[in-house]
mmCIF file of C-alpha atoms in Angstrom:
data_model
loop_
_atom_site.group_PDB
_atom_site.id
_atom_site.type_symbol
_atom_site.label_atom_id
_atom_site.label_comp_id
_atom_site.label_asym_id
_atom_site.label_seq_id
_atom_site.Cartn_x
_atom_site.Cartn_y
_atom_site.Cartn_z
ATOM 1 C CA MET A 1 7.773 9.273 -15.726
ATOM 2 C CA LYS A 2 6.772 12.069 -13.381
ATOM 3 C CA LEU A 3 3.338 11.676 -11.687
ATOM 4 C CA ARG A 4 1.236 14.361 -9.965
ATOM 5 C CA ALA A 5 -0.487 13.509 -6.729
ATOM 6 C CA ASP A 6 -3.857 14.338 -8.566
ATOM 7 C CA GLN A 7 -3.142 11.876 -11.162
ATOM 8 C CA LEU A 8 -2.524 9.051 -8.836
ATOM 9 C CA SER A 9 -5.889 7.580 -8.355
ATOM 10 C CA LYS A 10 -6.338 7.081 -12.024
ATOM 11 C CA HIS A 11 -2.801 5.869 -12.448
ATOM 12 C CA LEU A 12 -3.287 3.189 -9.778
ATOM 13 C CA SER A 13 -6.363 1.628 -11.571
ATOM 14 C CA SER A 14 -3.822 0.366 -14.273
ATOM 15 C CA PRO A 15 -1.054 -2.171 -13.846
ATOM 16 C CA LEU A 16 1.591 -0.825 -11.602
ATOM 17 C CA LEU A 17 5.114 0.171 -12.574
ATOM 18 C CA PRO A 18 8.046 -1.604 -11.000
ATOM 19 C CA VAL A 19 9.400 1.361 -8.918
ATOM 20 C CA TYR A 20 7.976 4.529 -7.323
ATOM 21 C CA LEU A 21 9.786 7.317 -5.754
ATOM 22 C CA ILE A 22 7.772 9.484 -3.238
ATOM 23 C CA THR A 23 9.522 12.787 -2.212
ATOM 24 C CA GLY A 24 8.426 15.684 -0.297
ATOM 25 C CA ASP A 25 8.189 17.367 3.190
ATOM 26 C CA GLU A 26 4.602 17.037 3.860
ATOM 27 C CA PRO A 27 4.161 13.854 6.014
ATOM 28 C CA LEU A 28 0.404 13.285 5.747
ATOM 29 C CA LEU A 29 0.287 13.549 1.951
ATOM 30 C CA ALA A 30 3.268 11.412 1.540
ATOM 31 C CA GLN A 31 1.941 8.800 3.936
ATOM 32 C CA GLU A 32 -1.360 8.826 2.094
ATOM 33 C CA THR A 33 0.340 8.514 -1.268
ATOM 34 C CA ALA A 34 2.366 5.495 -0.018
ATOM 35 C CA ASP A 35 -0.804 3.877 1.508
ATOM 36 C CA ALA A 36 -2.548 4.349 -1.619
ATOM 37 C CA ILE A 37 0.191 2.487 -3.736
ATOM 38 C CA ARG A 38 0.486 -0.293 -1.254
ATOM 39 C CA ALA A 39 -3.348 -0.806 -1.411
ATOM 40 C CA ALA A 40 -3.330 -0.750 -5.263
ATOM 41 C CA ALA A 41 -0.363 -3.274 -5.133
ATOM 42 C CA ARG A 42 -2.160 -5.678 -2.617
ATOM 43 C CA ASP A 43 -5.124 -5.552 -5.111
ATOM 44 C CA GLN A 44 -2.883 -6.602 -7.956
ATOM 45 C CA GLY A 45 -1.337 -9.526 -5.984
ATOM 46 C CA PHE A 46 1.596 -7.857 -4.284
ATOM 47 C CA ILE A 47 0.745 -9.622 -1.071
ATOM 48 C CA GLU A 48 4.219 -10.022 0.723
ATOM 49 C CA ARG A 49 5.914 -6.840 1.928
ATOM 50 C CA GLU A 50 9.461 -6.123 3.175
ATOM 51 C CA VAL A 51 10.337 -2.862 4.841
ATOM 52 C CA LEU A 52 13.885 -1.462 4.413
ATOM 53 C CA ASP A 53 15.095 1.353 6.500
ATOM 54 C CA ALA A 54 18.043 2.849 4.851
ATOM 55 C CA ASP A 55 20.012 5.051 7.159
ATOM 56 C CA SER A 56 23.606 6.063 7.000
ATOM 57 C CA GLY A 57 24.899 2.608 7.919
ATOM 58 C CA PHE A 58 22.540 0.563 5.680
ATOM 59 C CA ASN A 59 24.057 -2.147 3.698
ATOM 60 C CA TRP A 60 22.745 -1.717 0.049
ATOM 61 C CA GLY A 61 23.433 -5.383 -0.535
ATOM 62 C CA HIS A 62 20.175 -6.090 1.414
ATOM 63 C CA LEU A 63 18.189 -4.232 -1.365
ATOM 64 C CA THR A 64 19.693 -6.599 -4.018
ATOM 65 C CA ALA A 65 19.283 -9.522 -1.966
ATOM 66 C CA ALA A 66 15.700 -8.771 -1.192
ATOM 67 C CA SER A 67 14.816 -8.031 -4.888
ATOM 68 C CA GLN A 68 16.422 -11.285 -5.973
ATOM 69 C CA SER A 69 14.981 -13.672 -3.314
ATOM 70 C CA MET A 70 11.758 -15.427 -3.960
ATOM 71 C CA SER A 71 8.593 -14.727 -1.975
ATOM 72 C CA LEU A 72 8.062 -17.313 0.875
ATOM 73 C CA PHE A 73 4.535 -17.840 -0.210
ATOM 74 C CA GLY A 74 5.032 -17.609 -4.049
ATOM 75 C CA ASP A 75 3.295 -13.994 -3.926
ATOM 76 C CA ARG A 76 4.444 -10.854 -5.655
ATOM 77 C CA LYS A 77 6.241 -8.626 -3.280
ATOM 78 C CA ILE A 78 6.584 -4.963 -2.257
ATOM 79 C CA LEU A 79 9.913 -3.623 -1.125
ATOM 80 C CA ASP A 80 9.180 -0.571 1.060
ATOM 81 C CA LEU A 81 12.443 1.235 1.147
ATOM 82 C CA ARG A 82 12.307 4.174 3.757
ATOM 83 C CA LEU A 83 15.276 6.613 2.710
ATOM 84 C CA ASN A 84 16.701 8.350 5.739
ATOM 85 C CA GLY A 85 19.408 10.490 4.215
ATOM 86 C CA LYS A 86 21.442 10.451 1.113
ATOM 87 C CA LEU A 87 21.898 7.233 -0.892
ATOM 88 C CA GLY A 88 25.540 7.625 -1.717
ATOM 89 C CA LYS A 89 27.356 5.747 -4.410
ATOM 90 C CA ASP A 90 26.293 2.270 -3.377
ATOM 91 C CA GLY A 91 22.816 3.224 -2.871
ATOM 92 C CA SER A 92 22.538 5.049 -6.064
ATOM 93 C CA GLN A 93 23.923 1.987 -7.970
ATOM 94 C CA ALA A 94 21.746 -0.490 -6.069
ATOM 95 C CA VAL A 95 18.673 1.462 -7.189
ATOM 96 C CA VAL A 96 19.935 1.685 -10.889
ATOM 97 C CA ASP A 97 20.549 -1.902 -10.722
ATOM 98 C CA PHE A 98 17.109 -2.703 -9.668
ATOM 99 C CA CYS A 99 15.435 -0.427 -12.200
ATOM 100 C CA GLU A 100 17.592 -2.103 -15.011
ATOM 101 C CA SER A 101 16.559 -5.583 -13.971
ATOM 102 C CA ALA A 102 13.145 -4.964 -12.650
ATOM 103 C CA GLY A 103 10.523 -7.655 -13.233
ATOM 104 C CA ASP A 104 6.742 -8.218 -12.684
ATOM 105 C CA ASP A 105 7.155 -9.870 -9.297
ATOM 106 C CA THR A 106 8.744 -7.185 -7.191
ATOM 107 C CA LEU A 107 7.611 -3.543 -6.691
ATOM 108 C CA LEU A 108 10.036 -1.035 -5.167
ATOM 109 C CA MET A 109 8.557 1.893 -3.464
ATOM 110 C CA ILE A 110 11.117 4.522 -2.049
ATOM 111 C CA SER A 111 9.729 7.127 0.469
ATOM 112 C CA ALA A 112 12.216 10.027 0.944
ATOM 113 C CA GLY A 113 12.028 13.435 2.343
ATOM 114 C CA LYS A 114 12.274 16.317 0.082
ATOM 115 C CA LEU A 115 15.093 16.014 -2.352
ATOM 116 C CA ASP A 116 16.963 18.966 -3.500
ATOM 117 C CA ARG A 117 17.523 19.950 -7.197
ATOM 118 C CA ASN A 118 20.888 18.233 -7.453
ATOM 119 C CA ALA A 119 19.447 15.011 -6.042
ATOM 120 C CA LEU A 120 16.604 15.011 -8.642
ATOM 121 C CA ARG A 121 19.199 15.195 -11.325
ATOM 122 C CA GLY A 122 21.038 12.162 -9.975
ATOM 123 C CA LYS A 123 21.338 8.966 -11.963
ATOM 124 C CA TRP A 124 19.236 6.922 -9.677
ATOM 125 C CA VAL A 125 16.259 9.459 -10.008
ATOM 126 C CA LYS A 126 16.583 9.364 -13.759
ATOM 127 C CA ALA A 127 16.630 5.504 -13.582
ATOM 128 C CA ILE A 128 13.326 5.640 -11.518
ATOM 129 C CA GLU A 129 11.744 7.990 -14.020
ATOM 130 C CA SER A 130 12.732 5.714 -16.961
ATOM 131 C CA LYS A 131 11.191 2.585 -15.532
ATOM 132 C CA GLY A 132 8.807 3.940 -12.836
ATOM 133 C CA ALA A 133 7.361 7.036 -11.607
ATOM 134 C CA LEU A 134 8.568 9.961 -9.573
ATOM 135 C CA ILE A 135 5.887 11.575 -7.269
ATOM 136 C CA GLN A 136 6.802 14.993 -5.787
ATOM 137 C CA ILE A 137 4.669 16.010 -2.845
ATOM 138 C CA TRP A 138 4.021 19.697 -2.658
ATOM 139 C CA PRO A 139 2.881 21.590 0.525
ATOM 140 C CA ILE A 140 -0.395 23.091 0.622
ATOM 141 C CA ASP A 141 0.083 26.827 0.970
ATOM 142 C CA ARG A 142 -2.047 29.166 3.037
ATOM 143 C CA SER A 143 -4.261 30.434 0.175
ATOM 144 C CA GLN A 144 -5.167 26.718 -0.902
ATOM 145 C CA LEU A 145 -5.550 25.284 2.616
ATOM 146 C CA PRO A 146 -9.370 26.198 3.011
ATOM 147 C CA ARG A 147 -10.126 24.524 -0.247
ATOM 148 C CA TRP A 148 -8.176 21.347 0.836
ATOM 149 C CA LEU A 149 -10.049 21.473 4.244
ATOM 150 C CA GLN A 150 -13.451 21.687 2.507
ATOM 151 C CA GLN A 151 -12.622 18.744 0.106
ATOM 152 C CA ARG A 152 -11.337 16.628 2.933
ATOM 153 C CA ALA A 153 -14.404 17.371 4.969
ATOM 154 C CA GLN A 154 -16.677 16.263 2.116
ATOM 155 C CA GLN A 155 -14.609 13.172 1.586
ATOM 156 C CA ILE A 156 -15.420 12.058 5.166
ATOM 157 C CA GLY A 157 -18.978 13.338 5.164
ATOM 158 C CA LEU A 158 -18.656 16.251 7.329
ATOM 159 C CA ASN A 159 -20.878 19.299 6.600
ATOM 160 C CA ILE A 160 -18.940 22.433 7.727
ATOM 161 C CA ASP A 161 -19.675 26.026 6.530
ATOM 162 C CA ARG A 162 -17.209 28.481 5.142
ATOM 163 C CA THR A 163 -16.606 30.359 8.454
ATOM 164 C CA GLY A 164 -15.776 27.071 10.207
ATOM 165 C CA ILE A 165 -13.269 26.264 7.403
ATOM 166 C CA ALA A 166 -11.631 29.500 7.882
ATOM 167 C CA LEU A 167 -11.390 29.210 11.522
ATOM 168 C CA LEU A 168 -10.067 25.616 11.205
ATOM 169 C CA ALA A 169 -7.396 26.738 8.624
ATOM 170 C CA GLU A 170 -6.179 29.625 11.054
ATOM 171 C CA ARG A 171 -6.117 27.323 14.061
ATOM 172 C CA VAL A 172 -3.968 24.285 12.325
ATOM 173 C CA GLU A 173 -1.490 26.818 10.851
ATOM 174 C CA GLY A 174 -0.683 24.733 7.818
ATOM 175 C CA ASN A 175 -0.122 21.463 9.607
ATOM 176 C CA LEU A 176 -2.010 19.170 7.459
ATOM 177 C CA LEU A 177 -1.727 16.204 9.837
ATOM 178 C CA ALA A 178 -3.271 18.352 12.627
ATOM 179 C CA ALA A 179 -6.057 19.528 10.176
ATOM 180 C CA ALA A 180 -6.942 15.877 9.125
ATOM 181 C CA GLN A 181 -7.106 14.993 12.919
ATOM 182 C CA GLU A 182 -9.400 17.896 13.699
ATOM 183 C CA LEU A 183 -11.876 17.174 10.915
ATOM 184 C CA GLU A 184 -12.022 13.539 12.022
ATOM 185 C CA LYS A 185 -12.764 14.790 15.581
ATOM 186 C CA LEU A 186 -15.445 17.021 14.563
ATOM 187 C CA ARG A 187 -17.145 14.241 12.530
ATOM 188 C CA ILE A 188 -16.983 12.022 15.636
ATOM 189 C CA LEU A 189 -18.270 14.795 17.914
ATOM 190 C CA VAL A 190 -21.197 15.910 15.767
ATOM 191 C CA GLY A 191 -21.987 13.188 13.353
ATOM 192 C CA ASP A 192 -24.124 14.173 10.547
ATOM 193 C CA LYS A 193 -25.091 17.617 11.895
ATOM 194 C CA ALA A 194 -23.882 20.725 9.937
ATOM 195 C CA VAL A 195 -21.128 22.546 11.712
ATOM 196 C CA SER A 196 -21.041 26.308 12.162
ATOM 197 C CA GLY A 197 -18.072 28.575 12.723
ATOM 198 C CA ASP A 198 -19.144 29.104 16.398
ATOM 199 C CA GLU A 199 -19.262 25.254 16.841
ATOM 200 C CA VAL A 200 -15.720 24.790 15.325
ATOM 201 C CA ASN A 201 -14.502 27.539 17.674
ATOM 202 C CA ALA A 202 -15.860 25.569 20.720
ATOM 203 C CA LEU A 203 -15.438 21.972 19.709
ATOM 204 C CA VAL A 204 -11.821 22.097 18.382
ATOM 205 C CA ALA A 205 -10.734 24.066 21.616
ATOM 206 C CA SER A 206 -12.712 21.830 23.937
ATOM 207 C CA SER A 207 -11.697 18.542 22.406
ATOM 208 C CA ALA A 208 -7.875 19.560 22.755
ATOM 209 C CA ARG A 209 -7.817 17.798 26.052
ATOM 210 C CA TYR A 210 -9.831 14.661 25.573
ATOM 211 C CA ASP A 211 -10.623 13.191 22.159
ATOM 212 C CA VAL A 212 -11.743 9.741 20.884
ATOM 213 C CA PHE A 213 -8.619 8.946 18.932
ATOM 214 C CA LYS A 214 -6.294 9.634 22.102
ATOM 215 C CA LEU A 215 -8.747 7.471 24.083
ATOM 216 C CA ILE A 216 -8.374 4.690 21.681
ATOM 217 C CA ASP A 217 -4.566 4.818 21.784
ATOM 218 C CA CYS A 218 -4.651 4.810 25.543
ATOM 219 C CA VAL A 219 -6.710 1.691 25.529
ATOM 220 C CA LEU A 220 -4.526 -0.006 23.185
ATOM 221 C CA GLN A 221 -1.522 1.001 25.341
ATOM 222 C CA GLY A 222 -3.130 -0.613 28.314
ATOM 223 C CA GLN A 223 -3.436 2.891 30.177
ATOM 224 C CA THR A 224 -6.636 1.908 31.713
ATOM 225 C CA THR A 225 -6.850 4.723 34.453
ATOM 226 C CA THR A 226 -6.074 7.438 31.876
ATOM 227 C CA ALA A 227 -8.488 6.172 29.411
ATOM 228 C CA LEU A 228 -11.263 6.217 32.007
ATOM 229 C CA LYS A 229 -10.397 9.686 32.767
ATOM 230 C CA MET A 230 -10.486 10.599 29.221
ATOM 231 C CA LEU A 231 -13.914 8.973 28.715
ATOM 232 C CA ALA A 232 -15.324 10.858 31.655
ATOM 233 C CA GLY A 233 -13.931 14.121 30.194
ATOM 234 C CA LEU A 234 -15.503 13.278 26.698
ATOM 235 C CA ARG A 235 -18.849 12.625 28.701
ATOM 236 C CA THR A 236 -18.490 15.966 30.464
ATOM 237 C CA GLU A 237 -17.755 17.927 27.387
ATOM 238 C CA GLY A 238 -20.991 16.593 25.878
ATOM 239 C CA ALA A 239 -19.459 14.106 23.231
ATOM 240 C CA GLU A 240 -22.260 12.251 21.382
ATOM 241 C CA GLY A 241 -22.128 8.609 22.251
ATOM 242 C CA ILE A 242 -23.314 6.974 19.036
ATOM 243 C CA PRO A 243 -20.508 8.381 16.603
ATOM 244 C CA MET A 244 -17.967 7.817 19.372
ATOM 245 C CA MET A 245 -19.039 4.209 19.475
ATOM 246 C CA GLY A 246 -18.787 4.231 15.649
ATOM 247 C CA ALA A 247 -15.119 5.101 16.003
ATOM 248 C CA ILE A 248 -14.372 2.557 18.703
ATOM 249 C CA THR A 249 -16.306 -0.190 16.955
ATOM 250 C CA ARG A 250 -14.374 0.268 13.717
ATOM 251 C CA GLU A 251 -11.119 -0.102 15.620
ATOM 252 C CA LEU A 252 -12.608 -3.268 17.183
ATOM 253 C CA ARG A 253 -13.516 -4.750 13.884
ATOM 254 C CA THR A 254 -10.014 -4.258 12.498
ATOM 255 C CA LEU A 255 -8.447 -5.944 15.556
ATOM 256 C CA HIS A 256 -10.893 -8.908 15.304
ATOM 257 C CA ARG A 257 -10.223 -9.323 11.601
ATOM 258 C CA CYS A 258 -6.428 -9.260 12.364
ATOM 259 C CA SER A 259 -6.926 -11.791 15.158
ATOM 260 C CA GLN A 260 -8.908 -14.113 12.939
ATOM 261 C CA MET A 261 -5.936 -13.982 10.479
ATOM 262 C CA LEU A 262 -3.378 -14.593 13.198
ATOM 263 C CA ALA A 263 -5.382 -17.798 14.332
ATOM 264 C CA GLN A 264 -5.152 -18.992 10.847
ATOM 265 C CA GLY A 265 -1.319 -19.009 10.842
ATOM 266 C CA ALA A 266 -0.557 -15.810 8.965
ATOM 267 C CA GLY A 267 2.482 -13.616 10.228
ATOM 268 C CA ILE A 268 1.708 -10.529 12.256
ATOM 269 C CA ASP A 269 3.256 -7.944 9.738
ATOM 270 C CA ARG A 270 1.386 -9.478 6.729
ATOM 271 C CA VAL A 271 -1.840 -9.263 8.875
ATOM 272 C CA LEU A 272 -1.254 -5.652 9.643
ATOM 273 C CA ASP A 273 -0.392 -4.725 6.245
ATOM 274 C CA SER A 274 -3.548 -6.492 4.887
ATOM 275 C CA ALA A 275 -5.593 -4.708 7.365
ATOM 276 C CA GLY A 276 -4.219 -1.280 6.240
ATOM 277 C CA VAL A 277 -2.741 -0.396 9.745
ATOM 278 C CA TRP A 278 -0.722 2.526 9.484
ATOM 279 C CA ASP A 279 3.129 1.818 10.472
ATOM 280 C CA LYS A 280 3.035 4.244 13.466
ATOM 281 C CA ARG A 281 0.064 2.249 14.966
ATOM 282 C CA LYS A 282 1.357 -1.126 14.454
ATOM 283 C CA PRO A 283 3.210 -1.359 17.831
ATOM 284 C CA LEU A 284 -0.191 -0.589 19.500
ATOM 285 C CA TYR A 285 -1.965 -3.331 17.440
ATOM 286 C CA LYS A 286 0.832 -5.929 18.118
ATOM 287 C CA GLN A 287 0.556 -5.224 21.917
ATOM 288 C CA THR A 288 -3.221 -5.554 21.858
ATOM 289 C CA LEU A 289 -3.321 -8.686 19.770
ATOM 290 C CA THR A 290 -0.785 -10.358 22.055
ATOM 291 C CA LYS A 291 -2.890 -9.923 25.098
ATOM 292 C CA ILE A 292 -6.445 -10.054 23.722
ATOM 293 C CA LYS A 293 -7.557 -13.005 21.527
ATOM 294 C CA GLU A 294 -10.160 -13.719 18.921
ATOM 295 C CA ARG A 295 -12.886 -14.816 21.308
ATOM 296 C CA GLU A 296 -12.504 -11.817 23.507
ATOM 297 C CA LEU A 297 -12.641 -9.379 20.675
ATOM 298 C CA ALA A 298 -15.678 -11.057 19.311
ATOM 299 C CA SER A 299 -17.269 -10.702 22.808
ATOM 300 C CA LEU A 300 -16.284 -7.072 22.749
ATOM 301 C CA LEU A 301 -17.881 -6.478 19.381
ATOM 302 C CA LEU A 302 -21.321 -7.891 20.787
ATOM 303 C CA LEU A 303 -20.819 -5.547 23.924
ATOM 304 C CA ALA A 304 -20.180 -2.487 21.360
ATOM 305 C CA GLN A 305 -23.365 -3.291 19.607
ATOM 306 C CA LYS A 306 -25.341 -3.459 22.846
ATOM 307 C CA ILE A 307 -23.851 -0.025 23.750
ATOM 308 C CA ASP A 308 -25.086 1.443 20.390
ATOM 309 C CA LEU A 309 -28.556 0.063 20.756
ATOM 310 C CA THR A 310 -28.666 1.425 24.454
ATOM 311 C CA PHE A 311 -27.652 4.824 23.233
ATOM 312 C CA LYS A 312 -30.485 4.711 20.655
ATOM 313 C CA GLY A 313 -33.012 3.700 23.276
ATOM 314 C CA GLN A 314 -33.743 0.366 21.604
ATOM 315 C CA GLN A 315 -32.326 -1.712 24.725
ATOM 316 C CA PRO A 316 -32.150 -0.962 28.433
ATOM 317 C CA GLY A 317 -28.998 -0.067 30.352
ATOM 318 C CA GLN A 318 -26.617 2.725 31.198
ATOM 319 C CA PRO A 319 -24.503 3.138 27.974
ATOM 320 C CA TRP A 320 -21.703 5.036 29.607
ATOM 321 C CA GLU A 321 -21.130 2.602 32.327
ATOM 322 C CA LEU A 322 -21.125 -0.144 29.508
ATOM 323 C CA ILE A 323 -18.321 1.831 27.621
ATOM 324 C CA ASP A 324 -16.320 1.847 31.015
ATOM 325 C CA GLN A 325 -16.577 -1.980 30.876
ATOM 326 C CA LEU A 326 -15.564 -2.127 27.281
ATOM 327 C CA VAL A 327 -12.671 0.246 27.861
ATOM 328 C CA CYS A 328 -11.278 -1.794 30.666
ATOM 329 C CA ARG A 329 -11.583 -5.148 29.001
ATOM 330 C CA LEU A 330 -9.983 -3.809 25.766
ATOM 331 C CA SER A 331 -7.111 -2.287 27.705
ATOM 332 C CA GLY A 332 -6.606 -5.767 29.514
ATOM 333 C CA GLN A 333 -8.340 -5.022 32.769
ATOM 334 C CA LYS A 334 -11.558 -6.165 34.443
ATOM 335 C CA LEU A 335 -13.932 -3.841 35.854
ATOM 336 C CA ALA A 336 -15.920 -4.706 38.862
ATOM 337 C CA VAL A 337 -19.584 -4.190 38.358
ATOM 338 C CA ASN A 338 -22.586 -4.433 40.742
ATOM 339 C CA GLY A 339 -25.127 -7.196 40.116
#
């Protein structure tokens, strides 16, 4: 079957098909489509996941072997196949063979770039359409972008006026990943306030140098000095502490949950998949979870709670100085403090 992106949410509430092909050249929408399928699969018992990167030298026997092997823990399994180039004869046959023998215990999800018309007519694509679903990701054109931005803003609880949406659409020039990041930054910077066009113009420009998400990534990379400079920049630019701490605390909660699962003996890849960590951020999480253990992360969560109460005036202290401490500890350094 062919499945439109706007049909996906309803489809995923039903038992999943054995194979999905996601094709298109819009990275954000393709990534979120894959994330949605993986989340639905986990909810339906597909706990184990194996990633296969199919480049020009890929041995397609690995797909066959992976599809026939039993899960180590007896769970249902996702085969996450990243297609980097053309399948070729062997790859096409391997996918066809999988479709013909597909059972209930293994789900194959193939992520590819944009396939041309000839590729979409291929035997392997037809086999997927017969047993599973083909999901084509279409780009958002210039005329549709303001509506997409408005819907995205509503989804994350950001109140932004029509002028602000128009300015943002012009600024991101059709780059949906950049657009999504700018909306998230605005939500962090302004919280529940309504955002006007003038504020979009000022905040998007001023946050280009220092933003919360870059700060968090620097912290997880152990770049303490750079992170402290970014934090100072955010403070100078008037970033609101409470929503900023909300973003940092969410990251801490995810790290702490992962650390707890690791302490119980789960494998790191399985843990990160279960926590919904995006593939591009997994190296940051692995690095942090190696050097900072569960007890320290629990302590940092208590510190984050204290900072939030201090910003709200419900507890004495200097919140920005406390954030300096949190940033240093999370990046693996100790900050000398007086008293």
